[in-house]
Amino acid sequence: MGFVLAAIVIAAVLLIAIVLMAYVKVKGSLEMRKTSSPDAPKKVTVLEFDVGYPHHEAAAEWMDGVNKETVHLTSFDGLKLTAAYIAHPNPRGGALVFPGWTDRKEYYYAEIKMLYDMGFSILCPDQRAMGESEGRYCTFGARERKDALGWLEILEKLTPQPHIVLGRSMGAAVSMLLSCDAGERIAACIEDCGYTSMEEEMRHFVRQTGQNIPPAFESVFFFLARPMIRLFGGDLRRADCLKELPDCKVPMLFIHGTADDFVPYYMMDKLYQAHGGKKRKLSVDGAEHARAFAEGTGEYIQTVNGFLNDILGGYEP
């Protein structure tokens, strides 16, 4: 009996180590992408994997030249966060654009140009621990959702309603969580390849590393890992879109690539089914993670435009 108990304890410790290694690997990757100096050049150039995609190339050139105002927010825990604000001369409303894990605002030229062309002034922040924003850890929505409320308050001062939100990957999770928190203050939400919950995404991440953990033990081990994850600023319970979406009435557009194996495609259907309000979804055949816009540009823009027109009414430039 003592041997069995010892084996269980050792197995639990090993899994916790695996989970924490996955979490630290995420953090380490993030810090590798983080700007080394706040004074680093802010020139916007097309990313290598967007070369050859006309909308994205043109959007990068446009964003590099458009007038951008730097805006700051002090987070609830004292971090100085930074965003870019692009004012539309005749705004239909305002849009928050939230980058994904390891990304920074300068990478979101395609989404920003699309929404600008649809009449929105844009506020696009660097998430905590990314780009020009302070912070050591990404918490996958647990703390970012509070940051998002702060950014919404700033957007409300900068531009008239309606206000919408768009995010990709982790930014999509933040967008969904903000919609749950802010309610009617958000007119519409567009989530692109967001995950159901931080925990389910971490389970998927751990499995991708090749760790063959018996399913019967996973829940117990993750329960034991939760307090350890909190040491890094995370909280699995505060980054669970699937749990909160049934009570969310904000109209929502769900987008995902069918070949996504980082945030698996099946998560979109789970989120779509869970959402309690008006909704629409778009699947982009063959698109990998965060590539739905690039691989299905025309359909993507048409779907976003149609969704927003249904919710907000038509727009004449």
mmCIF file of C-alpha atoms in Angstrom:
data_model
loop_
_atom_site.group_PDB
_atom_site.id
_atom_site.type_symbol
_atom_site.label_atom_id
_atom_site.label_comp_id
_atom_site.label_asym_id
_atom_site.label_seq_id
_atom_site.Cartn_x
_atom_site.Cartn_y
_atom_site.Cartn_z
ATOM 1 C CA MET A 1 0.000 0.000 0.000
ATOM 2 C CA GLY A 2 2.830 2.345 0.907
ATOM 3 C CA PHE A 3 4.544 1.589 -2.399
ATOM 4 C CA VAL A 4 1.365 2.381 -4.355
ATOM 5 C CA LEU A 5 0.903 5.667 -2.495
ATOM 6 C CA ALA A 6 4.518 6.610 -3.116
ATOM 7 C CA ALA A 7 4.123 5.799 -6.805
ATOM 8 C CA ILE A 8 1.031 8.006 -7.027
ATOM 9 C CA VAL A 9 2.808 10.882 -5.295
ATOM 10 C CA ILE A 10 5.821 10.550 -7.607
ATOM 11 C CA ALA A 11 3.555 10.426 -10.658
ATOM 12 C CA ALA A 12 1.698 13.510 -9.444
ATOM 13 C CA VAL A 13 4.940 15.399 -8.920
ATOM 14 C CA LEU A 14 6.142 14.407 -12.383
ATOM 15 C CA LEU A 15 2.961 15.607 -14.056
ATOM 16 C CA ILE A 16 3.022 18.858 -12.143
ATOM 17 C CA ALA A 17 6.600 19.274 -13.357
ATOM 18 C CA ILE A 18 5.477 18.606 -16.934
ATOM 19 C CA VAL A 19 2.651 21.129 -16.659
ATOM 20 C CA LEU A 20 4.926 23.741 -15.141
ATOM 21 C CA MET A 21 7.583 23.055 -17.772
ATOM 22 C CA ALA A 22 4.937 23.632 -20.421
ATOM 23 C CA TYR A 23 3.912 26.853 -18.714
ATOM 24 C CA VAL A 24 7.507 28.016 -18.325
ATOM 25 C CA LYS A 25 8.219 27.049 -21.941
ATOM 26 C CA VAL A 26 5.338 29.299 -22.936
ATOM 27 C CA LYS A 27 6.781 32.097 -20.805
ATOM 28 C CA GLY A 28 10.264 31.533 -22.185
ATOM 29 C CA SER A 29 9.047 31.675 -25.770
ATOM 30 C CA LEU A 30 7.220 34.849 -24.899
ATOM 31 C CA GLU A 31 10.317 36.513 -23.472
ATOM 32 C CA MET A 32 12.308 35.577 -26.582
ATOM 33 C CA ARG A 33 9.782 37.509 -28.692
ATOM 34 C CA LYS A 34 9.503 40.427 -26.266
ATOM 35 C CA THR A 35 11.177 43.677 -27.287
ATOM 36 C CA SER A 36 14.495 44.086 -25.498
ATOM 37 C CA SER A 37 14.161 47.863 -25.269
ATOM 38 C CA PRO A 38 11.112 50.135 -24.969
ATOM 39 C CA ASP A 39 12.811 52.404 -27.489
ATOM 40 C CA ALA A 40 12.990 49.694 -30.173
ATOM 41 C CA PRO A 41 11.877 50.811 -33.662
ATOM 42 C CA LYS A 42 8.134 50.671 -34.192
ATOM 43 C CA LYS A 43 8.287 50.326 -37.964
ATOM 44 C CA VAL A 44 5.589 48.021 -39.264
ATOM 45 C CA THR A 45 6.818 45.527 -41.845
ATOM 46 C CA VAL A 46 5.019 42.572 -43.363
ATOM 47 C CA LEU A 47 5.754 39.327 -41.531
ATOM 48 C CA GLU A 48 7.591 36.650 -43.486
ATOM 49 C CA PHE A 49 4.615 34.278 -43.547
ATOM 50 C CA ASP A 50 2.352 37.082 -44.872
ATOM 51 C CA VAL A 51 4.531 37.780 -47.918
ATOM 52 C CA GLY A 52 2.554 36.945 -51.050
ATOM 53 C CA TYR A 53 -0.816 37.728 -49.473
ATOM 54 C CA PRO A 54 -1.910 41.014 -51.131
ATOM 55 C CA HIS A 55 -4.255 42.263 -48.389
ATOM 56 C CA HIS A 56 -1.676 41.660 -45.685
ATOM 57 C CA GLU A 57 1.185 43.247 -47.636
ATOM 58 C CA ALA A 58 -0.893 46.350 -48.399
ATOM 59 C CA ALA A 59 -2.152 46.532 -44.809
ATOM 60 C CA ALA A 60 1.387 46.462 -43.389
ATOM 61 C CA GLU A 61 2.449 49.301 -45.677
ATOM 62 C CA TRP A 62 -0.672 51.286 -44.736
ATOM 63 C CA MET A 63 -0.200 50.764 -41.003
ATOM 64 C CA ASP A 64 3.430 51.821 -41.147
ATOM 65 C CA GLY A 65 2.368 55.179 -42.584
ATOM 66 C CA VAL A 66 -0.904 55.871 -40.771
ATOM 67 C CA ASN A 67 -0.947 58.276 -37.834
ATOM 68 C CA LYS A 68 -0.794 56.346 -34.555
ATOM 69 C CA GLU A 69 -1.113 57.720 -31.039
ATOM 70 C CA THR A 70 0.579 55.931 -28.144
ATOM 71 C CA VAL A 71 -1.763 55.314 -25.211
ATOM 72 C CA HIS A 72 -0.874 53.961 -21.767
ATOM 73 C CA LEU A 73 -2.805 52.110 -19.079
ATOM 74 C CA THR A 74 -1.708 51.292 -15.540
ATOM 75 C CA SER A 75 -3.003 47.811 -14.780
ATOM 76 C CA PHE A 76 -4.722 46.793 -11.538
ATOM 77 C CA ASP A 77 -1.410 45.301 -10.362
ATOM 78 C CA GLY A 78 0.736 48.290 -11.286
ATOM 79 C CA LEU A 79 2.081 47.425 -14.752
ATOM 80 C CA LYS A 80 2.500 50.078 -17.424
ATOM 81 C CA LEU A 81 0.734 48.765 -20.524
ATOM 82 C CA THR A 82 1.009 50.326 -23.978
ATOM 83 C CA ALA A 83 -1.361 50.520 -26.939
ATOM 84 C CA ALA A 84 -1.569 52.151 -30.353
ATOM 85 C CA TYR A 85 -4.657 54.213 -31.186
ATOM 86 C CA ILE A 86 -5.634 54.936 -34.779
ATOM 87 C CA ALA A 87 -8.427 57.491 -35.080
ATOM 88 C CA HIS A 88 -10.878 57.251 -37.966
ATOM 89 C CA PRO A 89 -11.879 60.654 -39.429
ATOM 90 C CA ASN A 90 -15.571 59.695 -39.510
ATOM 91 C CA PRO A 91 -15.909 56.874 -36.981
ATOM 92 C CA ARG A 92 -18.734 54.411 -37.037
ATOM 93 C CA GLY A 93 -17.550 53.327 -33.586
ATOM 94 C CA GLY A 94 -14.484 52.001 -31.817
ATOM 95 C CA ALA A 95 -12.744 48.629 -31.920
ATOM 96 C CA LEU A 96 -10.413 46.895 -29.497
ATOM 97 C CA VAL A 97 -7.986 44.471 -31.158
ATOM 98 C CA PHE A 98 -6.239 42.009 -28.831
ATOM 99 C CA PRO A 99 -3.063 40.199 -29.986
ATOM 100 C CA GLY A 100 -2.387 36.553 -29.235
ATOM 101 C CA TRP A 101 0.321 34.823 -27.253
ATOM 102 C CA THR A 102 3.863 36.040 -28.137
ATOM 103 C CA ASP A 103 2.407 38.630 -30.544
ATOM 104 C CA ARG A 104 2.573 42.410 -30.477
ATOM 105 C CA LYS A 105 0.330 45.134 -31.832
ATOM 106 C CA GLU A 106 2.501 45.792 -34.897
ATOM 107 C CA TYR A 107 1.653 42.304 -36.204
ATOM 108 C CA TYR A 108 -2.081 43.030 -36.465
ATOM 109 C CA TYR A 109 -2.009 45.260 -39.525
ATOM 110 C CA ALA A 110 -4.432 43.035 -41.465
ATOM 111 C CA GLU A 111 -7.160 43.071 -38.816
ATOM 112 C CA ILE A 112 -6.636 46.758 -38.020
ATOM 113 C CA LYS A 113 -6.836 47.819 -41.689
ATOM 114 C CA MET A 114 -9.955 45.692 -42.214
ATOM 115 C CA LEU A 115 -11.792 47.282 -39.279
ATOM 116 C CA TYR A 116 -10.564 50.781 -40.175
ATOM 117 C CA ASP A 117 -11.988 50.329 -43.680
ATOM 118 C CA MET A 118 -15.283 49.341 -42.035
ATOM 119 C CA GLY A 119 -15.362 52.663 -40.198
ATOM 120 C CA PHE A 120 -13.806 51.984 -36.808
ATOM 121 C CA SER A 121 -11.231 53.836 -34.776
ATOM 122 C CA ILE A 122 -8.841 51.209 -33.423
ATOM 123 C CA LEU A 123 -7.185 50.695 -30.044
ATOM 124 C CA CYS A 124 -4.687 47.815 -30.155
ATOM 125 C CA PRO A 125 -2.675 47.109 -26.993
ATOM 126 C CA ASP A 126 0.374 45.013 -26.363
ATOM 127 C CA GLN A 127 -0.782 42.433 -23.832
ATOM 128 C CA ARG A 128 1.057 42.303 -20.504
ATOM 129 C CA ALA A 129 4.599 40.915 -20.905
ATOM 130 C CA MET A 130 4.466 41.499 -24.668
ATOM 131 C CA GLY A 131 5.830 44.199 -26.935
ATOM 132 C CA GLU A 132 6.128 47.524 -25.118
ATOM 133 C CA SER A 133 3.952 46.516 -22.159
ATOM 134 C CA GLU A 134 5.480 45.655 -18.808
ATOM 135 C CA GLY A 135 5.147 42.322 -17.045
ATOM 136 C CA ARG A 136 7.016 39.047 -16.627
ATOM 137 C CA TYR A 137 4.220 36.554 -17.217
ATOM 138 C CA CYS A 138 1.427 35.906 -19.643
ATOM 139 C CA THR A 139 -1.607 34.482 -17.790
ATOM 140 C CA PHE A 140 -3.680 33.430 -20.831
ATOM 141 C CA GLY A 141 -6.670 35.579 -19.941
ATOM 142 C CA ALA A 142 -6.758 35.322 -16.147
ATOM 143 C CA ARG A 143 -5.275 38.791 -15.612
ATOM 144 C CA GLU A 144 -5.543 40.041 -19.185
ATOM 145 C CA ARG A 145 -9.342 40.173 -18.849
ATOM 146 C CA LYS A 146 -8.927 42.862 -16.179
ATOM 147 C CA ASP A 147 -6.497 44.734 -18.407
ATOM 148 C CA ALA A 148 -9.093 44.539 -21.178
ATOM 149 C CA LEU A 149 -11.688 46.302 -19.021
ATOM 150 C CA GLY A 150 -9.188 49.115 -18.520
ATOM 151 C CA TRP A 151 -8.614 49.389 -22.257
ATOM 152 C CA LEU A 152 -12.365 49.455 -22.854
ATOM 153 C CA GLU A 153 -12.696 52.397 -20.460
ATOM 154 C CA ILE A 154 -10.025 54.240 -22.443
ATOM 155 C CA LEU A 155 -11.701 53.444 -25.770
ATOM 156 C CA GLU A 156 -15.004 54.745 -24.398
ATOM 157 C CA LYS A 157 -13.305 58.097 -23.760
ATOM 158 C CA LEU A 158 -11.603 58.190 -27.156
ATOM 159 C CA THR A 159 -14.454 57.334 -29.500
ATOM 160 C CA PRO A 160 -18.255 57.126 -29.412
ATOM 161 C CA GLN A 161 -20.246 53.903 -29.259
ATOM 162 C CA PRO A 162 -20.754 51.281 -30.539
ATOM 163 C CA HIS A 163 -17.631 49.453 -29.401
ATOM 164 C CA ILE A 164 -16.593 46.067 -30.714
ATOM 165 C CA VAL A 165 -13.764 43.680 -29.888
ATOM 166 C CA LEU A 166 -11.657 41.360 -32.050
ATOM 167 C CA GLY A 167 -8.936 38.978 -30.953
ATOM 168 C CA ARG A 168 -6.855 36.144 -32.289
ATOM 169 C CA SER A 169 -5.767 33.030 -30.332
ATOM 170 C CA MET A 170 -5.135 34.140 -26.734
ATOM 171 C CA GLY A 171 -6.448 37.542 -27.798
ATOM 172 C CA ALA A 172 -9.667 35.818 -28.828
ATOM 173 C CA ALA A 173 -9.978 34.297 -25.354
ATOM 174 C CA VAL A 174 -9.439 37.755 -23.833
ATOM 175 C CA SER A 175 -12.080 39.164 -26.200
ATOM 176 C CA MET A 176 -14.618 36.545 -25.147
ATOM 177 C CA LEU A 177 -13.871 37.048 -21.453
ATOM 178 C CA LEU A 178 -14.170 40.825 -21.858
ATOM 179 C CA SER A 179 -17.542 40.340 -23.545
ATOM 180 C CA CYS A 180 -18.661 38.263 -20.569
ATOM 181 C CA ASP A 181 -17.443 40.936 -18.135
ATOM 182 C CA ALA A 182 -18.566 44.082 -19.975
ATOM 183 C CA GLY A 183 -21.910 42.896 -21.327
ATOM 184 C CA GLU A 184 -23.854 45.587 -23.206
ATOM 185 C CA ARG A 185 -20.830 47.877 -23.336
ATOM 186 C CA ILE A 186 -19.582 45.574 -26.129
ATOM 187 C CA ALA A 187 -21.770 45.606 -29.244
ATOM 188 C CA ALA A 188 -20.119 42.645 -30.983
ATOM 189 C CA CYS A 189 -17.211 40.238 -30.527
ATOM 190 C CA ILE A 190 -15.115 38.549 -33.220
ATOM 191 C CA GLU A 191 -13.002 35.668 -31.928
ATOM 192 C CA ASP A 192 -10.485 34.016 -34.219
ATOM 193 C CA CYS A 193 -9.047 30.631 -33.122
ATOM 194 C CA GLY A 194 -9.656 31.159 -29.425
ATOM 195 C CA TYR A 195 -9.447 28.304 -26.930
ATOM 196 C CA THR A 196 -12.183 26.962 -24.692
ATOM 197 C CA SER A 197 -10.186 27.341 -21.498
ATOM 198 C CA MET A 198 -6.626 27.733 -20.339
ATOM 199 C CA GLU A 199 -6.789 24.292 -18.751
ATOM 200 C CA GLU A 200 -8.050 22.489 -21.849
ATOM 201 C CA GLU A 201 -5.441 24.234 -23.980
ATOM 202 C CA MET A 202 -2.693 23.240 -21.536
ATOM 203 C CA ARG A 203 -3.924 19.637 -21.561
ATOM 204 C CA HIS A 204 -3.711 19.705 -25.353
ATOM 205 C CA PHE A 205 -0.252 21.303 -25.156
ATOM 206 C CA VAL A 206 0.996 18.643 -22.736
ATOM 207 C CA ARG A 207 -0.332 15.849 -24.967
ATOM 208 C CA GLN A 208 1.432 17.411 -27.946
ATOM 209 C CA THR A 209 4.741 17.064 -26.097
ATOM 210 C CA GLY A 210 4.285 13.297 -26.284
ATOM 211 C CA GLN A 211 3.473 12.721 -22.615
ATOM 212 C CA ASN A 212 1.183 9.682 -22.417
ATOM 213 C CA ILE A 213 -0.717 10.459 -19.226
ATOM 214 C CA PRO A 214 -3.593 8.137 -18.315
ATOM 215 C CA PRO A 215 -6.837 10.145 -18.690
ATOM 216 C CA ALA A 216 -8.020 8.946 -15.285
ATOM 217 C CA PHE A 217 -5.150 10.802 -13.620
ATOM 218 C CA GLU A 218 -5.244 14.038 -15.638
ATOM 219 C CA SER A 219 -7.953 15.806 -13.644
ATOM 220 C CA VAL A 220 -6.351 14.920 -10.322
ATOM 221 C CA PHE A 221 -2.935 16.028 -11.479
ATOM 222 C CA PHE A 222 -4.190 19.323 -12.900
ATOM 223 C CA PHE A 223 -6.001 19.942 -9.631
ATOM 224 C CA LEU A 224 -2.671 19.543 -7.859
ATOM 225 C CA ALA A 225 -0.928 21.750 -10.422
ATOM 226 C CA ARG A 226 -3.328 24.704 -10.050
ATOM 227 C CA PRO A 227 -1.729 26.257 -6.948
ATOM 228 C CA MET A 228 1.679 25.924 -8.612
ATOM 229 C CA ILE A 229 0.422 27.703 -11.731
ATOM 230 C CA ARG A 230 -0.856 30.523 -9.529
ATOM 231 C CA LEU A 231 2.744 31.141 -8.467
ATOM 232 C CA PHE A 232 3.317 32.308 -12.052
ATOM 233 C CA GLY A 233 0.265 34.598 -11.929
ATOM 234 C CA GLY A 234 -2.094 32.200 -13.712
ATOM 235 C CA ASP A 235 -5.481 30.983 -12.554
ATOM 236 C CA LEU A 236 -7.198 28.228 -14.522
ATOM 237 C CA ARG A 237 -10.606 29.241 -13.171
ATOM 238 C CA ARG A 238 -10.294 32.824 -14.448
ATOM 239 C CA ALA A 239 -9.520 31.834 -18.038
ATOM 240 C CA ASP A 240 -12.440 29.531 -18.840
ATOM 241 C CA CYS A 241 -14.446 30.868 -21.783
ATOM 242 C CA LEU A 242 -16.534 27.726 -22.100
ATOM 243 C CA LYS A 243 -17.851 28.080 -18.564
ATOM 244 C CA GLU A 244 -18.809 31.748 -18.936
ATOM 245 C CA LEU A 245 -20.175 31.938 -22.493
ATOM 246 C CA PRO A 246 -23.648 30.493 -21.707
ATOM 247 C CA ASP A 247 -24.462 33.708 -19.828
ATOM 248 C CA CYS A 248 -22.969 35.997 -22.481
ATOM 249 C CA LYS A 249 -25.470 37.787 -24.748
ATOM 250 C CA VAL A 250 -22.947 39.813 -26.751
ATOM 251 C CA PRO A 251 -23.320 38.874 -30.459
ATOM 252 C CA MET A 252 -20.310 36.783 -31.393
ATOM 253 C CA LEU A 253 -18.592 35.616 -34.585
ATOM 254 C CA PHE A 254 -16.487 32.463 -34.196
ATOM 255 C CA ILE A 255 -13.693 31.849 -36.743
ATOM 256 C CA HIS A 256 -11.279 28.913 -36.965
ATOM 257 C CA GLY A 257 -9.072 27.122 -39.459
ATOM 258 C CA THR A 258 -9.870 23.445 -39.958
ATOM 259 C CA ALA A 259 -6.170 22.460 -39.914
ATOM 260 C CA ASP A 260 -5.402 24.170 -36.603
ATOM 261 C CA ASP A 261 -3.529 21.745 -34.341
ATOM 262 C CA PHE A 262 -2.296 24.322 -31.805
ATOM 263 C CA VAL A 263 -5.726 25.466 -30.667
ATOM 264 C CA PRO A 264 -7.630 22.510 -32.117
ATOM 265 C CA TYR A 265 -10.510 23.147 -34.492
ATOM 266 C CA TYR A 266 -13.041 21.260 -32.357
ATOM 267 C CA MET A 267 -12.805 24.005 -29.738
ATOM 268 C CA MET A 268 -14.703 26.406 -32.007
ATOM 269 C CA ASP A 269 -17.768 24.170 -32.073
ATOM 270 C CA LYS A 270 -17.696 23.808 -28.291
ATOM 271 C CA LEU A 271 -17.521 27.573 -27.872
ATOM 272 C CA TYR A 272 -20.210 28.175 -30.489
ATOM 273 C CA GLN A 273 -22.592 25.739 -28.836
ATOM 274 C CA ALA A 274 -21.926 27.235 -25.399
ATOM 275 C CA HIS A 275 -22.555 30.862 -26.363
ATOM 276 C CA GLY A 276 -25.926 32.114 -25.182
ATOM 277 C CA GLY A 277 -26.500 34.988 -27.613
ATOM 278 C CA LYS A 278 -26.714 35.784 -31.318
ATOM 279 C CA LYS A 279 -23.878 34.064 -33.128
ATOM 280 C CA ARG A 280 -22.319 33.083 -36.421
ATOM 281 C CA LYS A 281 -19.310 30.971 -37.337
ATOM 282 C CA LEU A 282 -16.805 30.693 -40.161
ATOM 283 C CA SER A 283 -14.585 27.685 -40.854
ATOM 284 C CA VAL A 284 -11.643 28.257 -43.203
ATOM 285 C CA ASP A 285 -10.759 24.986 -44.878
ATOM 286 C CA GLY A 286 -7.110 23.979 -44.564
ATOM 287 C CA ALA A 287 -6.035 26.993 -42.501
ATOM 288 C CA GLU A 288 -3.578 26.324 -39.694
ATOM 289 C CA HIS A 289 -3.429 28.203 -36.404
ATOM 290 C CA ALA A 290 -3.999 31.958 -36.767
ATOM 291 C CA ARG A 291 -3.958 31.695 -40.580
ATOM 292 C CA ALA A 292 -7.683 31.853 -41.333
ATOM 293 C CA PHE A 293 -7.516 35.499 -42.433
ATOM 294 C CA ALA A 294 -4.550 34.946 -44.733
ATOM 295 C CA GLU A 295 -5.852 31.739 -46.306
ATOM 296 C CA GLY A 296 -9.455 32.880 -46.720
ATOM 297 C CA THR A 297 -9.085 36.659 -46.997
ATOM 298 C CA GLY A 298 -12.099 37.417 -49.184
ATOM 299 C CA GLU A 299 -14.527 35.212 -47.276
ATOM 300 C CA TYR A 300 -13.101 36.411 -43.966
ATOM 301 C CA ILE A 301 -13.653 40.107 -44.738
ATOM 302 C CA GLN A 302 -17.077 39.443 -46.246
ATOM 303 C CA THR A 303 -18.178 37.434 -43.199
ATOM 304 C CA VAL A 304 -16.909 40.000 -40.685
ATOM 305 C CA ASN A 305 -18.519 42.841 -42.639
ATOM 306 C CA GLY A 306 -21.834 41.007 -42.949
ATOM 307 C CA PHE A 307 -21.840 40.112 -39.268
ATOM 308 C CA LEU A 308 -21.164 43.692 -38.180
ATOM 309 C CA ASN A 309 -23.739 45.107 -40.603
ATOM 310 C CA ASP A 310 -26.348 42.723 -39.190
ATOM 311 C CA ILE A 311 -25.572 43.874 -35.656
ATOM 312 C CA LEU A 312 -24.819 47.569 -36.175
ATOM 313 C CA GLY A 313 -26.503 48.410 -39.468
ATOM 314 C CA GLY A 314 -24.838 49.287 -42.746
ATOM 315 C CA TYR A 315 -21.917 51.662 -43.122
ATOM 316 C CA GLU A 316 -21.268 54.207 -45.851
ATOM 317 C CA PRO A 317 -17.653 55.504 -45.951
#
